[in-house]
XYZ file of C-alpha atoms in Angstrom:
311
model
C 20.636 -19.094 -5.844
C 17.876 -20.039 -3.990
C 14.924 -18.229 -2.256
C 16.396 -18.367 1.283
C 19.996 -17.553 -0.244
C 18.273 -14.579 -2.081
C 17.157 -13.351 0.978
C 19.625 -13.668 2.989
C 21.581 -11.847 0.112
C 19.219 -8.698 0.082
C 19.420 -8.193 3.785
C 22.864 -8.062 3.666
C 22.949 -5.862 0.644
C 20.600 -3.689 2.724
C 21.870 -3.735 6.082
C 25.405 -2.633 4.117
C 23.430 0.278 2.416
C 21.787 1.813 6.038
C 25.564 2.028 7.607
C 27.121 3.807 4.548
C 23.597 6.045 4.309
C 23.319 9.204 5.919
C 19.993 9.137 5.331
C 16.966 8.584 8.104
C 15.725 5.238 7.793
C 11.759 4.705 7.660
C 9.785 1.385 8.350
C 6.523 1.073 6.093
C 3.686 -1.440 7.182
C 1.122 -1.287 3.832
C 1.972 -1.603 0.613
C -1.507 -0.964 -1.566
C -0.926 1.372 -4.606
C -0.139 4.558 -2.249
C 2.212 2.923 0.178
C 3.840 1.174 -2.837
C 4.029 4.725 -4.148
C 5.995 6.496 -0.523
C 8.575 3.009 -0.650
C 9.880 4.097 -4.115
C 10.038 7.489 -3.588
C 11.737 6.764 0.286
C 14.054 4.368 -1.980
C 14.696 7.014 -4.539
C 15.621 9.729 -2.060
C 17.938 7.351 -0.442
C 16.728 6.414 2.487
C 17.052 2.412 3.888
C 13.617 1.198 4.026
C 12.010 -1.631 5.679
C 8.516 -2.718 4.685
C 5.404 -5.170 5.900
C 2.604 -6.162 3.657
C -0.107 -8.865 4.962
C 0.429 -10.064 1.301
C 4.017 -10.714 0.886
C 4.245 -10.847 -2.241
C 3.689 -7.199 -3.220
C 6.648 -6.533 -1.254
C 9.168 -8.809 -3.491
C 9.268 -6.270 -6.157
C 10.524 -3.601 -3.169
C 13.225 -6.021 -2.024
C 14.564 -5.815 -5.561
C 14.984 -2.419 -5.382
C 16.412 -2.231 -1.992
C 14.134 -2.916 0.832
C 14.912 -4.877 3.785
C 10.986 -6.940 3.822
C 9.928 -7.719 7.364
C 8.602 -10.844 7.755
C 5.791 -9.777 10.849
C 4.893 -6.001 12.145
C 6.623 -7.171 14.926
C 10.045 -7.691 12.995
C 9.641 -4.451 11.193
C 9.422 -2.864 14.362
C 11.819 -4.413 16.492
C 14.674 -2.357 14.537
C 13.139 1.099 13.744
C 14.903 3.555 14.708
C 12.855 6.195 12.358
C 9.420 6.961 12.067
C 7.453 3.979 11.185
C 4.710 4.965 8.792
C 1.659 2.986 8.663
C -0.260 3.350 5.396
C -3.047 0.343 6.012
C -6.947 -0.280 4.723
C -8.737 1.571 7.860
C -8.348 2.662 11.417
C -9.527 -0.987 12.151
C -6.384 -2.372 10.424
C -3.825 0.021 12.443
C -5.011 -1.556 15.938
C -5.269 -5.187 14.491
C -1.490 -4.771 12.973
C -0.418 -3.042 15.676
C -2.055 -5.619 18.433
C 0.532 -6.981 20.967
C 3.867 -5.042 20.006
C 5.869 -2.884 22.412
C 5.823 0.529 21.274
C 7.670 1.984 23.088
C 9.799 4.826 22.305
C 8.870 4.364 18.469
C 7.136 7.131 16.064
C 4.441 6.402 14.756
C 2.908 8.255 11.625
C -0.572 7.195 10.620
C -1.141 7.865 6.855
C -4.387 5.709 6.837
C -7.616 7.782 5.713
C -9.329 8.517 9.078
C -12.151 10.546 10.623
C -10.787 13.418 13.110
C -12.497 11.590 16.419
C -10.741 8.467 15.419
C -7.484 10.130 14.726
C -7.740 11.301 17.910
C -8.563 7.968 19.460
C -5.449 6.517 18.029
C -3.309 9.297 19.286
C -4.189 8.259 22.700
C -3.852 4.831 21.896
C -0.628 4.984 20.871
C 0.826 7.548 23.906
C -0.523 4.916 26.323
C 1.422 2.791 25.090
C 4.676 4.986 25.188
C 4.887 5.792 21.289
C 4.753 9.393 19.937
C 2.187 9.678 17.124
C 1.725 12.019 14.038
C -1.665 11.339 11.949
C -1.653 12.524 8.413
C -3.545 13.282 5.266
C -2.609 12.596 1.810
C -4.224 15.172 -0.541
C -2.687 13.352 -3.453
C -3.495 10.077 -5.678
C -0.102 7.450 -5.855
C 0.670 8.703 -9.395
C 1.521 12.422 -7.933
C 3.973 11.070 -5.050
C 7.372 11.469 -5.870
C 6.680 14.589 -8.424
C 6.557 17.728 -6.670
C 5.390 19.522 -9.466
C 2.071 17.947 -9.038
C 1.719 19.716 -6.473
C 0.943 16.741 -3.980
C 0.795 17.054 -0.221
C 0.099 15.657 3.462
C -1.759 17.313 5.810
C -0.230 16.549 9.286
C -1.498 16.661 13.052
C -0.327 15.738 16.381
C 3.231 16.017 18.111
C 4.708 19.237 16.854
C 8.013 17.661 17.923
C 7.931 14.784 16.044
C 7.379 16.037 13.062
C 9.945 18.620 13.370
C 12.155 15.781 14.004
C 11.726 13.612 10.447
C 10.281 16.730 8.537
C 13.227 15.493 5.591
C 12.001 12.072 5.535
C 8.065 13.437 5.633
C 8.406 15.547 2.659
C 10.840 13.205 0.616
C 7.914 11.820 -1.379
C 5.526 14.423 -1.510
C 5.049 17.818 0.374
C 4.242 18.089 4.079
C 1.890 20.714 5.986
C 1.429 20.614 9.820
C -2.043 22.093 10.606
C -1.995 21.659 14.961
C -1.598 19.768 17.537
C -4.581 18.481 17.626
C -4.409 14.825 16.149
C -7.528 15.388 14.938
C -6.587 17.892 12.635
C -5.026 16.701 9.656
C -8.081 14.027 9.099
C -10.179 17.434 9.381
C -8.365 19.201 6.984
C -8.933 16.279 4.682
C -12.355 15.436 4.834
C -13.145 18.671 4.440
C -11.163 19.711 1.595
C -12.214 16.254 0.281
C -15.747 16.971 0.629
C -15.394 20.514 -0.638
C -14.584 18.387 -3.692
C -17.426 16.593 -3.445
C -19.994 19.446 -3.890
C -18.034 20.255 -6.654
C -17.763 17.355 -8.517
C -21.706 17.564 -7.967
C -22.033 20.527 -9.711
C -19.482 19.645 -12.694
C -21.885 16.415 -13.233
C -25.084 18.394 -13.247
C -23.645 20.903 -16.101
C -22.463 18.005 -18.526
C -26.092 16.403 -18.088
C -27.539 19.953 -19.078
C -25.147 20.073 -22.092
C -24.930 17.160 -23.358
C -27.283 16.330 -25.394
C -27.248 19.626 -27.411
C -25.648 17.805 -30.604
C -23.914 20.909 -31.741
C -22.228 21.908 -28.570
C -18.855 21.121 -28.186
C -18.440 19.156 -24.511
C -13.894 19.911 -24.803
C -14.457 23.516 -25.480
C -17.681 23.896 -22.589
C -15.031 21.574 -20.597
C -12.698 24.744 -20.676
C -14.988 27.468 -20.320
C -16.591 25.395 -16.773
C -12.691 24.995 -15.608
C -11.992 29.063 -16.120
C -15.305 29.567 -14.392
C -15.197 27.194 -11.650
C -11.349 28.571 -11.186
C -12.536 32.234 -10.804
C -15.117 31.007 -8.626
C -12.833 29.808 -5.972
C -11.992 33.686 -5.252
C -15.399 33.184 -3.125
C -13.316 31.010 -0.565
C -11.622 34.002 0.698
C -14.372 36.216 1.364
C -16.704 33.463 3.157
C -13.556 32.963 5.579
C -13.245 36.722 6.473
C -17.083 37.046 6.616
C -17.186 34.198 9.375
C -14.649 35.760 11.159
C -15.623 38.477 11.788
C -19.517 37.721 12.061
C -20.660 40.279 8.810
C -22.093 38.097 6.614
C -22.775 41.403 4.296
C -18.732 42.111 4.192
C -17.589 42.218 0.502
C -21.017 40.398 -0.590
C -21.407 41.667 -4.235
C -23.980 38.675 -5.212
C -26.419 38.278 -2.209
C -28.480 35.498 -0.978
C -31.912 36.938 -2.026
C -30.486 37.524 -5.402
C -28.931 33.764 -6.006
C -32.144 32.327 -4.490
C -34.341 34.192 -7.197
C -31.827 32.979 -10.216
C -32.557 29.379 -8.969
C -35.951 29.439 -10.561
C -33.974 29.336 -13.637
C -31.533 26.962 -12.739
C -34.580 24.442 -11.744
C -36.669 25.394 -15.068
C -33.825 24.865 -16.784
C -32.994 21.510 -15.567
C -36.314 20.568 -15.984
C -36.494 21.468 -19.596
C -33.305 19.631 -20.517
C -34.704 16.483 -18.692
C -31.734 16.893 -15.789
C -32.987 15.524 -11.963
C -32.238 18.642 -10.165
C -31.002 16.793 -6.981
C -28.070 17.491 -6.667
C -28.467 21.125 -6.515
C -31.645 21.002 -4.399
C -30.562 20.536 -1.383
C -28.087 23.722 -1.376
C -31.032 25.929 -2.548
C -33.278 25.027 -0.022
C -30.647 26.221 2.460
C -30.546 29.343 0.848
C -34.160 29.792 0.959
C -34.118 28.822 4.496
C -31.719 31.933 5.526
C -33.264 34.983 3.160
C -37.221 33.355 4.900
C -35.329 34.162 8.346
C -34.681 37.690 6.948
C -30.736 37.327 5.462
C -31.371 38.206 1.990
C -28.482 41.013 2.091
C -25.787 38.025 3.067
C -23.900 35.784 1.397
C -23.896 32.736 1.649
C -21.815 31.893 5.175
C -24.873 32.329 6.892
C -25.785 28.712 5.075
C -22.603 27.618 7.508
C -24.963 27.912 10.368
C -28.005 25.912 9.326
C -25.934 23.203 8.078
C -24.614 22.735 11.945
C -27.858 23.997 13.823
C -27.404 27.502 14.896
C-alpha cells in the first residue's frame, strides 16, 4: 500500500470513527511534547481528532493511532466543528498560523504560554474576526496529562460560555479551572503561580549550597526534612491573602517583620561562612528592611506586596 493509499485509508478509517462517535470532536494545531501529550489523551478518551504540525512528520505517529492529519491550518479548520485548540511555540506563532483563515463562528482555545496583556490582545483579535476565544494555562509538564492523579490542571479565561460548552472535551486530558472572564486571567494565574515557584526553587538551591559540602550530612534525608518544612510553610499563603484583604497587615502575624529582618544577620553570616553568594536571598531582605525603616516592624510580610509594585 502506498503512501497516498495509506492516507487515503486513515481518513476514511477516521471519518467512519467521528459518525459512529458520540464524542465532541477537537482540532489540534501543535504537536511539541505537550500537544503530542492532549492528542493521545483526546484519542484515548474517544474523541475524533484532527491535528496540524509545521513538521509533518511528528504527526504520522498520531495518524496511526487515529487522527485525521491536516495537511494546512487552513484544512484543519475548514471542518471543525469543536473547539480548535492551538498549542504552538509563542503568541507570535498563533497570529502567523492563524494569518488569512476565516474564523468565523469557530472556538478557539489558546493553550500557548502567554503574558496576560497578550492574552488579552489575542482575545480581541480573534472576536474581530468573528471567533469566540478561551486562553488557557497548563500548570502541568506532558508526562502528567492524561493521569489525573497527578494532579495536573489548566487554568482558563475568557468566554464563560464557551467553556461551559466543551467543559468534557477541556478536562478529558487533564483538569480544567475557569478563573474570569477576563482573557487575561488564566496567563495571570500562571505566571504567577509559576513565578511563586520561582522564588522557591531559589530558596531550595541556596539550602543545598549551604549543606552540601558538610561530608557527613546526608543531602536525601535534609531533602525530606526541607520538603516537610517548605510544605508547612505554605500555611503562610492563607494568612497573607486575608491580611491584604482586609488592609491589617498585623492580622494573625505570629513571626513579624522586625523579627525575620533581625534573623537575617544569621542567614547572611551563615552563607558567608559556608562560602554560599547570598544573592538570591538578598534582594527579599532588603525589602523587608525597607518596610520595618518606614515603621512596619509589627507586620508581616504583605506589606513587602506594596513596595514590590510602588505604593
Amino acid at each position: 500500500m502506498d503512501n497516498h493509499t495509506s492516507s487515503q485509508h486513515t481518513s476514511s478509517e477516521h471519518t467512519s470513527s467521528e459518525h459512529t462517535s458520540s464524542k465532541a470532536p477537537v482540532t489540534l494545531l501543535g504537536l511539541g511534547d505537550m500537544g503530542t501529550a492532549l492528542a493521545r489523551a483526546w484519542l484515548t478518551a474517544g474523541h475524533p481528532l484532527t491535528v496540524w504540525n509545521r513538521t509533518p512528520a511528528k504527526a504520522g505517529p498520531l495518524a496511526a493511532e487515529g487522527a485525521r492529519v491536516a495537511a494546512s491550518p487552513a484544512e484543519a479548520l475548514a471542518s471543525a466543528t469543536g473547539p480548535v485548540v492551538l498549542c504552538l511555540l509563542d503568541d507570535d506563532s498563533v497570529g502567523e498560523t492563524l494569518d488569512g483563515i476565516d474564523l468565523t463562528g469557530k472556538d478557539l482555545v489558546d493553550l500557548t504560554t502567554n503574558t496576560p496583556a497578550r492574552s488579552r490582545l489575542r482575545a480581541a483579535w480573534a472576536e474581530e474576526r468573528g471567533a469566540r476565544f478561551l486562553d488557557g494555562g497548563i500548570m502541568a509538564v506532558p508526562p502528567m496529562i492524561g493521569r489525573p492523579e497527578t494532579g495536573g490542571y489548566v487554568f482558563y479565561s475568557g468566554d464563560r460560555a464557551l467553556f461551559e460548552r466543551h467543559r468534557e472535551v477541556l478536562e478529558a486530558p487533564t483538569g480544567a479551572k475557569f478563573v474570569g472572564e477576563d482573557a487575561g486571567h488564566a496567563a495571570l494565574h500562571d505566571i504567577a503561580l509559576l513565578s511563586a515557584m520561582t522564588g522557591m526553587f531559589a530558596g531550595i538551591t541556596h539550602a543545598f549550597a549551604l549543606v552540601r559540602p558538610e561530608k557527613d550530612l546526608d543531602l536525601a534525608g535534609f531533602a525530606a526534612l526541607l520538603a516537610q518544612w517548605l510544605g508547612a510553610m505554605t500555611g503562610m499563603t492563607h494568612e497573607m491573602a486575608a491580611q491584604l484583604e482586609s488592609g491589617d497587615y498585623t492580622e494573625g502575624v505570629t513571626s513579624n517583620l522586625a523579627m525575620m529582618s533581625a534573623g537575617n544577620d544569621a542567614l547572611l553570616a551563615t552563607a558567608e561562612g559556608q562560602s554560599v553568594d547570598p544573592r538570591l536571598l538578598t534582594p527579599f531582605m532588603e525589602l523587608m528592611r525597607r518596610r520595618v525603616t518606614q515603621g512596619h516592624g509589627e507586620e508581616g510580610l504583605a506589606g513587602t506586596v506594596g513596595l514590590l509594585r510602588g505604593e
